[in-house]
PDB file of C-alpha atoms in Angstrom:
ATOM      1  CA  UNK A   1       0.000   0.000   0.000  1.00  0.00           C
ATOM      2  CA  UNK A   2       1.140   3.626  -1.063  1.00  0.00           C
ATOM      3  CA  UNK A   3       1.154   5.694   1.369  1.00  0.00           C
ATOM      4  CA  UNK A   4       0.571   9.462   0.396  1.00  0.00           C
ATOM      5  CA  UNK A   5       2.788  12.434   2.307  1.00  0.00           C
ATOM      6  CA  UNK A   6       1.243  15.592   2.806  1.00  0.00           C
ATOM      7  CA  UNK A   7       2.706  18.582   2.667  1.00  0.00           C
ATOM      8  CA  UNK A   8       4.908  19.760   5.444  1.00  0.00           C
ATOM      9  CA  UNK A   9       5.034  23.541   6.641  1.00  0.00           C
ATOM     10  CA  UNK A  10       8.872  23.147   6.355  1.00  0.00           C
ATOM     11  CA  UNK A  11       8.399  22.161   2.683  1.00  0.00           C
ATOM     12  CA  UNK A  12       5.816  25.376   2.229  1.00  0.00           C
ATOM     13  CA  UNK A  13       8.685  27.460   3.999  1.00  0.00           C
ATOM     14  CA  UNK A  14      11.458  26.178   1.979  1.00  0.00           C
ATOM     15  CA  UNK A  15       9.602  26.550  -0.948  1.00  0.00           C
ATOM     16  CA  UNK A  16       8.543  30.279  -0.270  1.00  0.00           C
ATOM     17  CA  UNK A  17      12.331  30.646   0.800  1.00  0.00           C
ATOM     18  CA  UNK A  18      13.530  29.896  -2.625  1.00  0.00           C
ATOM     19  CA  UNK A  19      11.061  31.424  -4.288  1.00  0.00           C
ATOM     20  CA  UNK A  20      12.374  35.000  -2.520  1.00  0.00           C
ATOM     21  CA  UNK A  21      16.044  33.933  -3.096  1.00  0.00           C
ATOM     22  CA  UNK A  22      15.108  33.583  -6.706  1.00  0.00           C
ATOM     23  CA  UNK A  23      13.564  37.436  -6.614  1.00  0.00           C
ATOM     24  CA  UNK A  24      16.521  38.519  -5.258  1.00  0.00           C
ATOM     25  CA  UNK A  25      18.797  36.984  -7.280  1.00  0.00           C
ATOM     26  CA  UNK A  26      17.133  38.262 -10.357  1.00  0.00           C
ATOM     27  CA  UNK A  27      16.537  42.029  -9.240  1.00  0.00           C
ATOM     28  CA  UNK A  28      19.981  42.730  -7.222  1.00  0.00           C
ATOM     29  CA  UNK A  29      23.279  43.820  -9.570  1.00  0.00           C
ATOM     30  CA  UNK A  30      25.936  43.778  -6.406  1.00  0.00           C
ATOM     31  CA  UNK A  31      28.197  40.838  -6.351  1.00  0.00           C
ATOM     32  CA  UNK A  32      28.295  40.710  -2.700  1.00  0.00           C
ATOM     33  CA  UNK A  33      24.939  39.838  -2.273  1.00  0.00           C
ATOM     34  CA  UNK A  34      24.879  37.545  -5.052  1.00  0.00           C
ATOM     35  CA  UNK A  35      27.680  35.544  -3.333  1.00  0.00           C
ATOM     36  CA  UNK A  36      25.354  35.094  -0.105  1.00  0.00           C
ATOM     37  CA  UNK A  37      22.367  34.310  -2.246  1.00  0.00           C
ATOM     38  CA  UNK A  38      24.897  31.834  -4.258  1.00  0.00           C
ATOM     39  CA  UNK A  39      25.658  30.198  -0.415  1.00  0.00           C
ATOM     40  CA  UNK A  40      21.880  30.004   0.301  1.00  0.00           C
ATOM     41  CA  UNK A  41      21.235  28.148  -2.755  1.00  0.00           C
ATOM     42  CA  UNK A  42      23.556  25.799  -1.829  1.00  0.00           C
ATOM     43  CA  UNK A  43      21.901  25.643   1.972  1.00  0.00           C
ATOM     44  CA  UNK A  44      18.306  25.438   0.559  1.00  0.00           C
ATOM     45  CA  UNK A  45      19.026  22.785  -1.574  1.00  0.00           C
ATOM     46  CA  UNK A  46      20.374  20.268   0.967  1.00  0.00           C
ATOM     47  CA  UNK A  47      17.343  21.294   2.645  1.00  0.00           C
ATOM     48  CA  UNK A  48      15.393  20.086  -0.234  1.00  0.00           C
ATOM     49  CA  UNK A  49      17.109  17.044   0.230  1.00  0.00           C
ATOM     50  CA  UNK A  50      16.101  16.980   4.220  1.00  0.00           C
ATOM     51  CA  UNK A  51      12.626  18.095   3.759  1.00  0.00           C
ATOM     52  CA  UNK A  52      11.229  16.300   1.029  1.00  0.00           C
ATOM     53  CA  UNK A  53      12.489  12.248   1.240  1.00  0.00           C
ATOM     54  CA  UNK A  54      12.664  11.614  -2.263  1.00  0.00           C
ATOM     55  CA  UNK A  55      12.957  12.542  -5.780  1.00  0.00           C
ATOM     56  CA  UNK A  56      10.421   9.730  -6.826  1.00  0.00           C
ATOM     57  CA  UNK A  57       7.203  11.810  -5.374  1.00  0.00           C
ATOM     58  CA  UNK A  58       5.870  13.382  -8.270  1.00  0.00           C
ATOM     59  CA  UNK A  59       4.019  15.872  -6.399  1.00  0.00           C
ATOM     60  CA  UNK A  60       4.076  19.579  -7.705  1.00  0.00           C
ATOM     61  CA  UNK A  61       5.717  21.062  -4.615  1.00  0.00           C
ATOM     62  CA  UNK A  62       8.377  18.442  -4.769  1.00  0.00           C
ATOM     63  CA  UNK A  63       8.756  18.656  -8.807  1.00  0.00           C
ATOM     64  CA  UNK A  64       8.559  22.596  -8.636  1.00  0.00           C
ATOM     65  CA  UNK A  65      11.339  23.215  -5.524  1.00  0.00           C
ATOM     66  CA  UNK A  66      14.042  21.105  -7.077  1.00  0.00           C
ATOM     67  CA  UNK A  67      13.278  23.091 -10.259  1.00  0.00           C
ATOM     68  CA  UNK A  68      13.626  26.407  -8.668  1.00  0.00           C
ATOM     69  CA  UNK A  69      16.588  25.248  -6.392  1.00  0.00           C
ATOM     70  CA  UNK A  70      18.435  24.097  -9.864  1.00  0.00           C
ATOM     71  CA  UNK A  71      17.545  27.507 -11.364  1.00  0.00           C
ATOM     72  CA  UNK A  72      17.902  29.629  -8.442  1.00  0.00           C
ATOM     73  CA  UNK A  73      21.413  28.096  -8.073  1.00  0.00           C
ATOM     74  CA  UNK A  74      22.654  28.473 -11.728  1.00  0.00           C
ATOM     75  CA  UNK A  75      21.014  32.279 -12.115  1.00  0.00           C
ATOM     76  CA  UNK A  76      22.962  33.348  -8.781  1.00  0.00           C
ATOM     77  CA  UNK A  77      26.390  31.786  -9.604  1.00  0.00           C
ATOM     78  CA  UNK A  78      26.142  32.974 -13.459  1.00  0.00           C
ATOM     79  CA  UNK A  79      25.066  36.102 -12.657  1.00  0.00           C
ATOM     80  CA  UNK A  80      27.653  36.676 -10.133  1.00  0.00           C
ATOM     81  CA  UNK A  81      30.439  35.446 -12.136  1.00  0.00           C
ATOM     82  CA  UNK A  82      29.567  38.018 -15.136  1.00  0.00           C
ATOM     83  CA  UNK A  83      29.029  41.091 -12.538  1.00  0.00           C
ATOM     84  CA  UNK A  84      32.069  40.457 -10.552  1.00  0.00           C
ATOM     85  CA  UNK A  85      34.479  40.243 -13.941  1.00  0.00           C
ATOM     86  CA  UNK A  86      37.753  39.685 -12.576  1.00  0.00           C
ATOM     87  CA  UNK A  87      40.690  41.975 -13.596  1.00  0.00           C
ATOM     88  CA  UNK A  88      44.607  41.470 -14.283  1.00  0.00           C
ATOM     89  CA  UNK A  89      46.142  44.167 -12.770  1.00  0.00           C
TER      90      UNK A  89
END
């Protein structure tokens, strides 16, 4: 028998979490902010991990944090590598 898991308020906070990393990644331009944001996309995804118990639930909040985790993760590191351009003196 299958048991169904409901969603946990830890799984609603992460989500929310990662949804306002995601806005601030996207609206800030100063690379010191992006770094924390890239360190809390690294933090919030092992919570993913934590929270939710597996990758085989194919429930939307499961299926739509990992996708914003992945995404929230690649937009902060790109966009922190172009901004903070690194210079040969």
């Amino acid at each position: 028998m299958h048991v169904v898991q409901q969603n946990s308020k830890l799984q609603e906070g992460l989500f929310g979490v990662t949804l306002l990393l995601l806005i601030l990644a996207a609206l800030t331009s100063q690379p010191i902010v992006l770094a924390v944001i890239s360190f809390l996309a690294l933090v919030t995804l092992t919570g993913h991990f934590d929270f939710f118990t597996t990758t085989k639930d194919h429930r939307f909040l499961n299926e739509a944090d990992l996708s914003l985790q992945i995404l929230l993760l690649l937009i902060a590191v790109l966009k922190f590598i172009l901004l903070s351009r690194a210079t040969i003196v």
